[in-house]
Coordinates of C-alpha atoms in Angstrom, one line a residue:
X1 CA 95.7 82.2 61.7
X2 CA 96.0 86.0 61.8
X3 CA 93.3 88.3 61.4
X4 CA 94.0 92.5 60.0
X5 CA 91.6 94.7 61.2
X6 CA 91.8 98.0 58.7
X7 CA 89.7 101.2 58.7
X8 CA 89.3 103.6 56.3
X9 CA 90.2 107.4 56.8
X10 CA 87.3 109.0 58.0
X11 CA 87.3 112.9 58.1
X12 CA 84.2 112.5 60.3
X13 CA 85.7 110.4 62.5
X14 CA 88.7 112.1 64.0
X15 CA 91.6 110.4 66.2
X16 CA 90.9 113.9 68.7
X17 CA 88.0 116.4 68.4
X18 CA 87.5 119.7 70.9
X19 CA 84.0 119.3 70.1
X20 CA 83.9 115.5 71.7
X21 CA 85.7 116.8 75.1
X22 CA 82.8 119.8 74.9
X23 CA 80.0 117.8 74.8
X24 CA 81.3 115.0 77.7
X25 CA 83.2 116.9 79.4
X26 CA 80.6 115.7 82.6
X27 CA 81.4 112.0 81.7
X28 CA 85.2 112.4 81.3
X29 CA 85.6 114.3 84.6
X30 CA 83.7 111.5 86.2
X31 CA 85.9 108.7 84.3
X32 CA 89.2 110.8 85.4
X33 CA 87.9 110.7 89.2
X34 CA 86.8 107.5 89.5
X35 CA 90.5 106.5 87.9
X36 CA 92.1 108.6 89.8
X37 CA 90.0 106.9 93.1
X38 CA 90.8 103.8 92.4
X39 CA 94.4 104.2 92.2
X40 CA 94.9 106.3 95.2
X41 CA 93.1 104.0 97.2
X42 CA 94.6 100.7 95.8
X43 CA 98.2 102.4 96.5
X44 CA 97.5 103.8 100.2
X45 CA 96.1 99.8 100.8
X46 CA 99.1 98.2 99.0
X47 CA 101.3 101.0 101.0
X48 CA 99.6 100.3 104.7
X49 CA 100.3 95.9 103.5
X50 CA 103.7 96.0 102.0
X51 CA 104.9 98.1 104.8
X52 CA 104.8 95.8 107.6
X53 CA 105.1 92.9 105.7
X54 CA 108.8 94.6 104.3
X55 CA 109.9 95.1 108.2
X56 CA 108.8 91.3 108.4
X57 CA 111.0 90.4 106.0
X58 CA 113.8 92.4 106.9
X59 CA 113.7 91.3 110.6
X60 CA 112.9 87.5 109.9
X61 CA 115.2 87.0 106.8
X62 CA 114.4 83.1 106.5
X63 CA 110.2 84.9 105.3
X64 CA 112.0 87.0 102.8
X65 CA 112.0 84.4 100.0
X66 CA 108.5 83.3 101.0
X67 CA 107.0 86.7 101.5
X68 CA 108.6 87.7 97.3
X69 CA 107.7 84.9 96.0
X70 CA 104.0 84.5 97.0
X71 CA 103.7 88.4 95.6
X72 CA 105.3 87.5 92.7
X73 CA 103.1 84.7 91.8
X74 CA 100.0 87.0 92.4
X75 CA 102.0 89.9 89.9
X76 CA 102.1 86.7 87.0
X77 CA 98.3 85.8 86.8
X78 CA 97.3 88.3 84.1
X79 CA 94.8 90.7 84.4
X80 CA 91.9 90.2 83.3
X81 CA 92.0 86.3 85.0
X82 CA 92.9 87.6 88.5
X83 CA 89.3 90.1 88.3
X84 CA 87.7 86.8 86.7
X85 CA 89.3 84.5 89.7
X86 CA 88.1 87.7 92.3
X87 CA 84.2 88.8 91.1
X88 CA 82.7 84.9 92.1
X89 CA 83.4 86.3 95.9
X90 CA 83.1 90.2 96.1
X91 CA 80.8 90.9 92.6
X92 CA 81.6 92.7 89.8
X93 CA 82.1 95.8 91.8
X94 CA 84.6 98.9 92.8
X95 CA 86.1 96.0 95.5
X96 CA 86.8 93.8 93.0
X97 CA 88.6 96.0 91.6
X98 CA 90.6 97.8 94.5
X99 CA 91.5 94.4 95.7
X100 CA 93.2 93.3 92.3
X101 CA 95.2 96.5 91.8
X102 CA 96.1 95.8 95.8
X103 CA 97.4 92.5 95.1
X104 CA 99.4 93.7 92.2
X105 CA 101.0 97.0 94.2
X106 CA 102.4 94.7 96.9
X107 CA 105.3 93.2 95.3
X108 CA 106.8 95.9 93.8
X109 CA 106.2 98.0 97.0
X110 CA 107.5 95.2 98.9
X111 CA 110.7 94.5 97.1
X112 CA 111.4 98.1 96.7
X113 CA 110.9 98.6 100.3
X114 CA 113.1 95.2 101.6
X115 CA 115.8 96.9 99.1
X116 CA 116.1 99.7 100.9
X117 CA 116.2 98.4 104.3
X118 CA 118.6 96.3 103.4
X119 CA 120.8 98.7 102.0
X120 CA 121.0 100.8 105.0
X121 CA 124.9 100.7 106.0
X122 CA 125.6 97.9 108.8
X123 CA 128.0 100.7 110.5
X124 CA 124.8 102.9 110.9
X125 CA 123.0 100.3 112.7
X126 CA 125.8 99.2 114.9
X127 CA 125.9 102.5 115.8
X128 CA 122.1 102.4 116.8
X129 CA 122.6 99.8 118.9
X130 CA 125.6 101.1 120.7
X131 CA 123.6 104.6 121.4
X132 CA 121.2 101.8 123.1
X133 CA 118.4 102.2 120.3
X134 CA 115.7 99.0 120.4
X135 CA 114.5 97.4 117.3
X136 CA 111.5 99.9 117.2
X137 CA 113.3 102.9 117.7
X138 CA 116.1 102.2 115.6
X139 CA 113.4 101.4 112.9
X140 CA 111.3 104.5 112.9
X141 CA 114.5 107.1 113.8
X142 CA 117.4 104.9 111.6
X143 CA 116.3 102.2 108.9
X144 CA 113.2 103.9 107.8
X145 CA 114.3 107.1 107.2
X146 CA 117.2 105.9 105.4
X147 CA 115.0 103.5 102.9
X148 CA 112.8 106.6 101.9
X149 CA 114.5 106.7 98.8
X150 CA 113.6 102.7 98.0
X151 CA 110.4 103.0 99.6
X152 CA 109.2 106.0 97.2
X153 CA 110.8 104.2 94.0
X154 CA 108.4 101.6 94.9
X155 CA 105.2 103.4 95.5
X156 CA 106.2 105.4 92.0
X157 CA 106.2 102.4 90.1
X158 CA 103.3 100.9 91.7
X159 CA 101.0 104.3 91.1
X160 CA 101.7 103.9 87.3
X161 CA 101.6 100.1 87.3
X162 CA 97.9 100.7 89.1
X163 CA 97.2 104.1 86.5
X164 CA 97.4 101.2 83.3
X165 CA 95.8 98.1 85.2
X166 CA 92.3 100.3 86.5
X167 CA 91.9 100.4 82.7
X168 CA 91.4 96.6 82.6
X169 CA 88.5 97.2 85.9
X170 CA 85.6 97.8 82.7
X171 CA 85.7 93.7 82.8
X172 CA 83.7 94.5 86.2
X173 CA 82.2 98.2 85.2
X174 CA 84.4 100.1 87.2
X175 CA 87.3 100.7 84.7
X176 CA 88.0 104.5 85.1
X177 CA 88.9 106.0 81.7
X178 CA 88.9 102.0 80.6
X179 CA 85.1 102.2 80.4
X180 CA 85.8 105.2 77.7
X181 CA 88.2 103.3 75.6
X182 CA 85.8 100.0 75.6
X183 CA 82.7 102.4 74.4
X184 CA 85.0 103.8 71.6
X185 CA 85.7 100.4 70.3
X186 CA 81.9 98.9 70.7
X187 CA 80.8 102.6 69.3
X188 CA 82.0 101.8 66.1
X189 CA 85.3 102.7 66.6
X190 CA 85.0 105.8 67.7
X191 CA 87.8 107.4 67.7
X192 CA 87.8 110.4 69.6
X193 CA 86.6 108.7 72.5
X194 CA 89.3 106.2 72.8
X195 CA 92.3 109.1 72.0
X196 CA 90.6 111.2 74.6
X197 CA 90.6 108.6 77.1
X198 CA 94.2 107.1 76.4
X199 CA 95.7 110.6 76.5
X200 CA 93.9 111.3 79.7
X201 CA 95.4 108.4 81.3
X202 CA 99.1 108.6 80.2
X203 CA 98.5 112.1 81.6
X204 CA 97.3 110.6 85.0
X205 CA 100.5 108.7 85.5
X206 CA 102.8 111.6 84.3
X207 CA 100.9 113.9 86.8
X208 CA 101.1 111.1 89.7
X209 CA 104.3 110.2 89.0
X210 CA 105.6 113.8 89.0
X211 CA 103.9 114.4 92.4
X212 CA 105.8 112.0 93.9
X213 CA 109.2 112.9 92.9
X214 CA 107.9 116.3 94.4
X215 CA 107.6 114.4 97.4
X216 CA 110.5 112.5 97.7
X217 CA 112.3 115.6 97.0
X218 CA 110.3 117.3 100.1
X219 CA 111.2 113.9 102.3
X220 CA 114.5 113.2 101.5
X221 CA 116.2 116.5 101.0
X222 CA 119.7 115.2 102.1
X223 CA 119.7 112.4 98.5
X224 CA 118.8 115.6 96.3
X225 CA 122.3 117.1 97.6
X226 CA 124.4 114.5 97.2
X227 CA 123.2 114.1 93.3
X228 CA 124.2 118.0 93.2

């Protein structure tokens, strides 16, 4: 069974309207901060977890397989069930929330991050270890520096990965620009409130994402002049 939804054109009702954005503009900002909150925070967590757990499974390689699969399991469970599975224990709160968009940051931060330690030439760490650097050393001065590229893919796709899923934090009231979109569709589909709040969160991840290749550019100088 398939059900149409259909609307008639409504001059009154416009897809965008300067005088909606005027009259919120204090509830907007608020929705763009608290989405742009709870992705910064769940990426920093996700970062400060996938990075250890990445040298884990590049040092140990029988916890590779273990260490993927388990995040890819967690990345499967959709959405809305993993908040559903999570609010019993923490509430329908911001933590609810932040620890969701944790869980689904880790795998692609992790395999990003294994990636590019593992693609750090073998000749380069043989030569570590014949200038006499230990595991540690070799990791901070050698493997980690070269993986920068790797590492930063995955925190890029994890930032705009997190941008999209905060939407789905208005199951718990703490959906960002989400909670926007929901009160446009209960609101009689009101329609400049959900264009206003879809546009601002496409622009969140282009502004993000962009940032970060600024970043990586600023980190890893020596990849930008090789593509030259």
């Amino acid at each position: 069974m398939s059900f149409r939804l259909s609307y008639r054109a409504d001059p009154g009702n416009p897809w965008f309207s300067w005088q909606y954005v005027r009259d919120n503009s204090d509830t907007i900002l608020a929705a763009v901060r608290e989405h742009a909150s709870l992705t910064g925070r769940a990426v920093l967590i996700a970062v400060l977890i996938a990075l250890p757990l990445s040298v884990l499974a590049y040092w140990v390689r029988p916890l590779a397989g273990p260490i993927l699969a388990v995040s890819g399991v967690v990345y499967t469970i959709p959405s809305l069930a993993l908040f559903a599975f999570i609010a019993p224990y923490l509430g329908t709160g911001a933590t609810t929330v932040l620890v969701g968009l944790v869980l689904y940051a880790l795998l692609l931060i992790v395999r990003n991050v294994v990636a590019g330690l593992n693609q750090v030439p073998p000749e380069v760490r043989e030569a570590a270890e014949g200038m006499g650097y230990g595991r540690w050393r070799r990791l901070f001065r050698i493997d980690l520096p070269l993986a920068l590229p790797g590492i930063v893919t995955g925190v890029r796709l994890a930032t705009v990965s997190t941008v999209a899923l905060v939407t789905v934090g208005v199951l718990v009231g703490h959906g960002g620009l989400g909670q926007l979109i929901f009160a446009g569709f209960q609101n009689n589909l009101y329609k400049a409130e959900i264009m206003t709040a879809a546009l601002l969160c496409v622009a969140l991840a282009v502004v993000l994402d962009l940032l970060l290749i600024l970043v990586a550019r600023l980190v890893t100088p020596w990849s930008t002049r090789g593509a030259q």
